[in-house]
PDB file of C-alpha atoms in Angstrom:
ATOM      1  CA  MET A   1    -232.128 186.378  27.551  1.00 51.00           C
ATOM      2  CA  TRP A   2    -235.114 184.997  29.699  1.00 45.00           C
ATOM      3  CA  GLY A   3    -233.724 181.688  29.780  1.00 51.00           C
ATOM      4  CA  ILE A   4    -230.031 182.491  30.778  1.00 51.00           C
ATOM      5  CA  LYS A   5    -232.049 184.584  34.020  1.00 48.00           C
ATOM      6  CA  GLY A   6    -234.139 181.819  34.729  1.00 50.00           C
ATOM      7  CA  SER A   7    -231.226 179.254  34.593  1.00 58.00           C
ATOM      8  CA  CYS A   8    -229.366 181.671  37.273  1.00 48.00           C
ATOM      9  CA  ALA A   9    -231.792 181.975  39.343  1.00 51.00           C
ATOM     10  CA  ALA A  10    -232.851 178.305  39.548  1.00 53.00           C
ATOM     11  CA  VAL A  11    -229.029 177.642  40.617  1.00 47.00           C
ATOM     12  CA  LEU A  12    -229.402 180.611  43.477  1.00 46.00           C
ATOM     13  CA  LEU A  13    -232.307 178.793  44.713  1.00 48.00           C
ATOM     14  CA  LEU A  14    -230.609 175.492  44.978  1.00 52.00           C
ATOM     15  CA  PHE A  15    -227.660 176.816  46.994  1.00 45.00           C
ATOM     16  CA  LEU A  16    -229.771 178.535  48.936  1.00 44.00           C
ATOM     17  CA  ALA A  17    -231.659 175.490  49.785  1.00 49.00           C
ATOM     18  CA  TYR A  18    -228.647 173.860  50.082  1.00 45.00           C
ATOM     19  CA  ILE A  19    -227.330 176.066  52.782  1.00 42.00           C
ATOM     20  CA  SER A  20    -230.517 176.082  54.528  1.00 46.00           C
ATOM     21  CA  VAL A  21    -230.723 172.046  54.775  1.00 43.00           C
ATOM     22  CA  SER A  22    -227.273 172.171  56.017  1.00 44.00           C
ATOM     23  CA  SER A  23    -228.034 174.467  58.773  1.00 43.00           C
ATOM     24  CA  VAL A  24    -231.083 172.544  59.882  1.00 41.00           C
ATOM     25  CA  ASN A  25    -228.685 169.387  60.190  1.00 48.00           C
ATOM     26  CA  ALA A  26    -226.345 171.296  61.807  1.00 50.00           C
ATOM     27  CA  ASP A  27    -229.150 172.433  64.271  1.00 54.00           C
ATOM     28  CA  SER A  28    -230.650 169.360  64.652  1.00 78.00           C
ATOM     29  CA  LEU A  29    -227.326 167.772  66.240  1.00 89.00           C
ATOM     30  CA  SER A  30    -227.577 167.634  69.976  1.00 92.00           C
ATOM     31  CA  ALA A  31    -225.493 169.026  72.234  1.00 94.00           C
ATOM     32  CA  PRO A  32    -223.150 166.236  74.408  1.00 96.00           C
ATOM     33  CA  LEU A  33    -224.720 165.276  77.851  1.00 95.00           C
ATOM     34  CA  ASN A  34    -223.463 164.264  81.100  1.00 96.00           C
ATOM     35  CA  VAL A  35    -220.129 165.936  80.579  1.00 97.00           C
ATOM     36  CA  THR A  36    -217.788 164.691  83.565  1.00 97.00           C
ATOM     37  CA  ILE A  37    -214.393 165.118  84.930  1.00 97.00           C
ATOM     38  CA  LYS A  38    -212.479 162.044  85.656  1.00 95.00           C
ATOM     39  CA  ALA A  39    -209.068 161.220  86.586  1.00 93.00           C
ATOM     40  CA  LEU A  40    -208.549 164.665  88.063  1.00 94.00           C
ATOM     41  CA  GLU A  41    -204.566 165.122  89.056  1.00 93.00           C
ATOM     42  CA  GLY A  42    -202.858 168.135  89.319  1.00 91.00           C
ATOM     43  CA  ASN A  43    -201.407 168.431  85.842  1.00 94.00           C
ATOM     44  CA  SER A  44    -204.152 166.530  83.828  1.00 95.00           C
ATOM     45  CA  ALA A  45    -207.930 165.113  84.095  1.00 96.00           C
ATOM     46  CA  ILE A  46    -210.208 163.233  81.753  1.00 97.00           C
ATOM     47  CA  VAL A  47    -213.340 164.555  80.056  1.00 97.00           C
ATOM     48  CA  THR A  48    -216.331 162.426  79.097  1.00 97.00           C
ATOM     49  CA  TRP A  49    -219.705 162.718  77.608  1.00 97.00           C
ATOM     50  CA  ASP A  50    -222.612 160.802  76.059  1.00 96.00           C
ATOM     51  CA  ILE A  51    -224.304 161.493  72.779  1.00 94.00           C
ATOM     52  CA  LEU A  52    -227.665 160.879  71.849  1.00 92.00           C
ATOM     53  CA  GLU A  53    -228.270 157.765  69.777  1.00 89.00           C
ATOM     54  CA  GLY A  54    -228.672 158.332  66.220  1.00 89.00           C
ATOM     55  CA  ASP A  55    -226.799 161.565  66.118  1.00 91.00           C
ATOM     56  CA  PRO A  56    -224.785 161.174  63.113  1.00 92.00           C
ATOM     57  CA  VAL A  57    -221.663 162.409  65.067  1.00 94.00           C
ATOM     58  CA  ILE A  58    -218.094 161.926  63.522  1.00 94.00           C
ATOM     59  CA  GLY A  59    -215.690 163.691  66.283  1.00 95.00           C
ATOM     60  CA  PHE A  60    -215.898 166.156  68.825  1.00 96.00           C
ATOM     61  CA  ALA A  61    -214.453 169.594  69.861  1.00 97.00           C
ATOM     62  CA  ILE A  62    -213.269 170.461  73.334  1.00 96.00           C
ATOM     63  CA  THR A  63    -212.673 174.161  74.405  1.00 95.00           C
ATOM     64  CA  GLN A  64    -210.844 174.512  77.571  1.00 95.00           C
ATOM     65  CA  GLN A  65    -210.674 178.006  79.563  1.00 94.00           C
ATOM     66  CA  LYS A  66    -208.978 179.150  82.843  1.00 92.00           C
ATOM     67  CA  LYS A  67    -211.478 180.609  85.192  1.00 87.00           C
ATOM     68  CA  ASP A  68    -211.411 184.312  84.604  1.00 85.00           C
ATOM     69  CA  VAL A  69    -209.241 184.291  81.708  1.00 85.00           C
ATOM     70  CA  ARG A  70    -209.818 184.614  78.060  1.00 83.00           C
ATOM     71  CA  MET A  71    -207.241 182.802  76.602  1.00 86.00           C
ATOM     72  CA  LEU A  72    -208.822 179.303  75.150  1.00 90.00           C
ATOM     73  CA  ARG A  73    -207.270 175.675  74.194  1.00 93.00           C
ATOM     74  CA  PHE A  74    -209.271 174.118  71.759  1.00 94.00           C
ATOM     75  CA  ILE A  75    -209.110 170.056  70.905  1.00 95.00           C
ATOM     76  CA  GLN A  76    -210.721 168.726  67.760  1.00 95.00           C
ATOM     77  CA  GLU A  77    -210.811 165.294  66.398  1.00 94.00           C
ATOM     78  CA  VAL A  78    -212.555 163.845  63.742  1.00 94.00           C
ATOM     79  CA  ASN A  79    -213.188 160.013  62.674  1.00 94.00           C
ATOM     80  CA  THR A  80    -213.656 158.937  65.969  1.00 92.00           C
ATOM     81  CA  THR A  81    -216.111 157.514  68.183  1.00 89.00           C
ATOM     82  CA  THR A  82    -214.446 158.067  71.525  1.00 93.00           C
ATOM     83  CA  ARG A  83    -216.285 160.061  74.186  1.00 95.00           C
ATOM     84  CA  SER A  84    -213.603 160.968  76.340  1.00 96.00           C
ATOM     85  CA  CYS A  85    -210.575 163.327  76.065  1.00 96.00           C
ATOM     86  CA  ALA A  86    -207.384 163.973  77.975  1.00 95.00           C
ATOM     87  CA  LEU A  87    -206.610 167.268  79.035  1.00 95.00           C
ATOM     88  CA  TRP A  88    -202.821 167.776  80.101  1.00 94.00           C
ATOM     89  CA  ASP A  89    -200.523 170.694  80.796  1.00 93.00           C
ATOM     90  CA  LEU A  90    -202.782 171.805  83.321  1.00 94.00           C
ATOM     91  CA  GLU A  91    -201.954 173.639  86.584  1.00 93.00           C
ATOM     92  CA  GLU A  92    -202.046 173.047  90.136  1.00 94.00           C
ATOM     93  CA  ASP A  93    -204.977 174.683  92.215  1.00 93.00           C
ATOM     94  CA  THR A  94    -206.651 176.177  89.485  1.00 94.00           C
ATOM     95  CA  GLU A  95    -210.228 176.515  87.914  1.00 95.00           C
ATOM     96  CA  TYR A  96    -210.571 175.412  84.567  1.00 96.00           C
ATOM     97  CA  ILE A  97    -214.149 175.397  82.127  1.00 96.00           C
ATOM     98  CA  VAL A  98    -214.704 172.951  79.439  1.00 97.00           C
ATOM     99  CA  HIS A  99    -217.422 172.708  77.069  1.00 96.00           C
ATOM    100  CA  VAL A 100    -217.862 170.031  74.610  1.00 97.00           C
ATOM    101  CA  GLN A 101    -219.215 169.958  71.068  1.00 96.00           C
ATOM    102  CA  SER A 102    -219.966 167.026  68.716  1.00 96.00           C
ATOM    103  CA  ILE A 103    -219.156 167.407  65.360  1.00 95.00           C
ATOM    104  CA  SER A 104    -221.039 165.818  62.018  1.00 94.00           C
ATOM    105  CA  MET A 105    -220.813 166.043  58.292  1.00 92.00           C
ATOM    106  CA  SER A 106    -222.995 168.890  58.462  1.00 89.00           C
ATOM    107  CA  GLY A 107    -221.264 170.984  61.074  1.00 92.00           C
ATOM    108  CA  THR A 108    -221.029 171.154  65.059  1.00 93.00           C
ATOM    109  CA  SER A 109    -223.485 170.920  67.673  1.00 94.00           C
ATOM    110  CA  PRO A 110    -223.975 173.636  70.107  1.00 94.00           C
ATOM    111  CA  LEU A 111    -221.765 173.702  73.074  1.00 95.00           C
ATOM    112  CA  SER A 112    -222.414 171.356  75.959  1.00 96.00           C
ATOM    113  CA  GLU A 113    -223.264 172.754  79.404  1.00 95.00           C
ATOM    114  CA  PRO A 114    -220.320 174.179  81.260  1.00 95.00           C
ATOM    115  CA  VAL A 115    -218.268 172.159  83.330  1.00 96.00           C
ATOM    116  CA  LEU A 116    -216.588 174.014  86.229  1.00 96.00           C
ATOM    117  CA  PHE A 117    -213.423 171.932  87.850  1.00 96.00           C
ATOM    118  CA  ARG A 118    -210.514 172.739  90.319  1.00 95.00           C
ATOM    119  CA  THR A 119    -207.178 170.938  89.982  1.00 95.00           C
ATOM    120  CA  PRO A 120    -205.776 169.691  93.239  1.00 95.00           C
ATOM    121  CA  LYS A 121    -202.411 170.628  94.581  1.00 89.00           C
ATOM    122  CA  GLU A 122    -199.860 167.340  94.917  1.00 79.00           C
ATOM    123  CA  SER A 123    -199.541 168.019  98.847  1.00 74.00           C
ATOM    124  CA  GLU A 124    -203.204 167.835  99.102  1.00 66.00           C
ATOM    125  CA  LYS A 125    -203.566 164.522  97.101  1.00 62.00           C
ATOM    126  CA  LEU A 126    -200.963 162.885  99.162  1.00 63.00           C
ATOM    127  CA  ALA A 127    -202.463 163.814 102.502  1.00 62.00           C
ATOM    128  CA  SER A 128    -205.840 162.746 101.512  1.00 61.00           C
ATOM    129  CA  LYS A 129    -204.337 159.070 100.665  1.00 56.00           C
ATOM    130  CA  SER A 130    -204.741 156.889 103.537  1.00 54.00           C
ATOM    131  CA  PRO A 131    -201.364 155.290 104.934  1.00 54.00           C
ATOM    132  CA  ASP A 132    -202.677 152.054 103.808  1.00 53.00           C
ATOM    133  CA  GLU A 133    -203.967 152.723 100.425  1.00 51.00           C
ATOM    134  CA  VAL A 134    -201.658 151.328  97.974  1.00 52.00           C
ATOM    135  CA  THR A 135    -201.638 151.970  94.323  1.00 58.00           C
ATOM    136  CA  MET A 136    -201.276 149.748  91.351  1.00 62.00           C
ATOM    137  CA  GLU A 137    -197.852 152.315  90.290  1.00 62.00           C
ATOM    138  CA  GLU A 138    -196.609 151.517  93.990  1.00 66.00           C
ATOM    139  CA  VAL A 139    -196.776 147.877  93.684  1.00 66.00           C
ATOM    140  CA  GLY A 140    -195.409 147.735  90.350  1.00 71.00           C
ATOM    141  CA  GLN A 141    -192.132 149.661  91.369  1.00 73.00           C
ATOM    142  CA  ALA A 142    -192.271 147.250  94.965  1.00 75.00           C
ATOM    143  CA  ALA A 143    -192.124 144.255  92.263  1.00 77.00           C
ATOM    144  CA  GLN A 144    -189.382 145.912  90.430  1.00 79.00           C
ATOM    145  CA  LEU A 145    -187.123 146.746  93.145  1.00 78.00           C
ATOM    146  CA  ARG A 146    -187.656 143.223  94.633  1.00 81.00           C
ATOM    147  CA  ALA A 147    -186.741 141.516  91.315  1.00 84.00           C
ATOM    148  CA  GLY A 148    -183.631 143.898  91.317  1.00 83.00           C
ATOM    149  CA  GLU A 149    -182.627 142.599  94.863  1.00 85.00           C
ATOM    150  CA  LEU A 150    -182.984 139.035  93.845  1.00 86.00           C
ATOM    151  CA  ILE A 151    -180.704 139.528  90.626  1.00 90.00           C
ATOM    152  CA  ILE A 152    -178.021 141.021  92.788  1.00 92.00           C
ATOM    153  CA  ILE A 153    -178.609 138.367  95.696  1.00 92.00           C
ATOM    154  CA  VAL A 154    -178.072 135.555  92.761  1.00 89.00           C
ATOM    155  CA  VAL A 155    -174.921 137.589  90.985  1.00 89.00           C
ATOM    156  CA  VAL A 156    -173.496 137.580  94.406  1.00 90.00           C
ATOM    157  CA  LEU A 157    -173.979 134.092  95.270  1.00 91.00           C
ATOM    158  CA  VAL A 158    -172.532 132.964  91.738  1.00 90.00           C
ATOM    159  CA  MET A 159    -169.424 135.170  92.317  1.00 90.00           C
ATOM    160  CA  TRP A 160    -168.826 133.495  96.017  1.00 88.00           C
ATOM    161  CA  ALA A 161    -169.589 129.965  94.384  1.00 89.00           C
ATOM    162  CA  GLY A 162    -166.825 130.759  91.949  1.00 88.00           C
ATOM    163  CA  VAL A 163    -164.557 131.394  94.427  1.00 90.00           C
ATOM    164  CA  ILE A 164    -164.726 128.658  96.562  1.00 91.00           C
ATOM    165  CA  ALA A 165    -164.462 126.414  93.561  1.00 88.00           C
ATOM    166  CA  LEU A 166    -161.327 128.140  92.544  1.00 87.00           C
ATOM    167  CA  PHE A 167    -160.156 128.133  95.933  1.00 86.00           C
ATOM    168  CA  CYS A 168    -160.782 124.074  96.559  1.00 88.00           C
ATOM    169  CA  ARG A 169    -159.415 123.752  92.759  1.00 83.00           C
ATOM    170  CA  GLN A 170    -155.836 125.403  94.167  1.00 84.00           C
ATOM    171  CA  TYR A 171    -156.269 123.677  97.034  1.00 81.00           C
ATOM    172  CA  ASP A 172    -156.339 120.199  95.676  1.00 78.00           C
ATOM    173  CA  ILE A 173    -153.594 121.059  93.631  1.00 82.00           C
ATOM    174  CA  ILE A 174    -151.176 122.018  96.305  1.00 81.00           C
ATOM    175  CA  LYS A 175    -152.294 118.707  98.436  1.00 77.00           C
ATOM    176  CA  ASP A 176    -151.249 116.753  95.528  1.00 75.00           C
ATOM    177  CA  ASN A 177    -147.911 118.461  95.262  1.00 76.00           C
ATOM    178  CA  GLU A 178    -147.376 118.149  98.885  1.00 70.00           C
ATOM    179  CA  PRO A 179    -145.684 114.292  98.384  1.00 68.00           C
ATOM    180  CA  ASN A 180    -143.623 115.266  95.957  1.00 66.00           C
ATOM    181  CA  ASN A 181    -142.312 118.317  97.783  1.00 64.00           C
ATOM    182  CA  ASN A 182    -141.874 115.704 100.886  1.00 64.00           C
ATOM    183  CA  LYS A 183    -139.724 113.699  98.887  1.00 62.00           C
ATOM    184  CA  ASP A 184    -137.852 116.148  97.553  1.00 63.00           C
ATOM    185  CA  LYS A 185    -136.954 117.389 101.010  1.00 61.00           C
ATOM    186  CA  ALA A 186    -136.194 113.941 102.393  1.00 60.00           C
ATOM    187  CA  LYS A 187    -133.456 112.968  99.305  1.00 60.00           C
ATOM    188  CA  THR A 188    -132.018 116.247  99.786  1.00 61.00           C
ATOM    189  CA  SER A 189    -131.529 115.970 103.782  1.00 59.00           C
ATOM    190  CA  SER A 190    -129.968 112.469 103.051  1.00 59.00           C
ATOM    191  CA  GLU A 191    -127.252 113.717 100.357  1.00 57.00           C
ATOM    192  CA  CYS A 192    -126.473 116.304 103.238  1.00 56.00           C
ATOM    193  CA  SER A 193    -126.268 113.758 106.243  1.00 55.00           C
ATOM    194  CA  THR A 194    -124.176 111.122 104.094  1.00 52.00           C
ATOM    195  CA  PRO A 195    -120.330 111.478 105.000  1.00 53.00           C
ATOM    196  CA  GLU A 196    -117.636 112.082 102.308  1.00 52.00           C
ATOM    197  CA  HIS A 197    -114.816 109.490 102.340  1.00 51.00           C
ATOM    198  CA  THR A 198    -110.927 110.791 101.095  1.00 52.00           C
ATOM    199  CA  THR A 199    -109.774 109.089  98.311  1.00 52.00           C
ATOM    200  CA  GLY A 200    -106.026 109.228  99.214  1.00 51.00           C
ATOM    201  CA  GLY A 201    -104.329 106.001 101.739  1.00 49.00           C
ATOM    202  CA  LEU A 202    -103.773 106.129 105.292  1.00 47.00           C
ATOM    203  CA  LEU A 203    -101.428 108.669 106.731  1.00 48.00           C
ATOM    204  CA  ARG A 204     -98.705 107.259 108.700  1.00 50.00           C
ATOM    205  CA  SER A 205     -97.206 108.788 111.704  1.00 47.00           C
ATOM    206  CA  LYS A 206     -93.768 109.115 111.565  1.00 49.00           C
ATOM    207  CA  VAL A 207     -91.875 107.535 114.940  1.00 44.00           C
TER     208      VAL A 207
END
């Protein structure tokens, strides 16, 4: 009887020791550092962070919340070494609060320091951009427009060249047929001008 009780107590002690070790490992995982918001747009943003060297991190978890609103968006990804995440479907001119956590095999780290940011209005962004500022997207669009215009010009020139070639061919055919037409006309006119002779003898007048 005492042997069974002793075995149960040993198993219980081992289980408690495993829970304690897991808790210690999870607690020893440091919270992400230098949480920063980049590429801030009216409807999107990118959050980046750093971790302490040596932390056995296998993923991350992000909580996103509108300021003064209890609803949360939770983003989690494991089996990754990335240190950034895109935030999407944001609302313009709205304040958000973001926390980041590291994930290890033992659990999650404490929350990072909260980061507060505000999404801009599209009108404000357009007004803040100088007239001489040209983005890569605009350069690409201009290049596409120029390529399209060149294609249209080339197609029109080819069509015109085809029309001119067809006209020249028809003109040569007409010019080659003109001597034959002139000969036919001359032959026809000569036949019309030849006087007809009567086949009978001369008529004699009565005295």
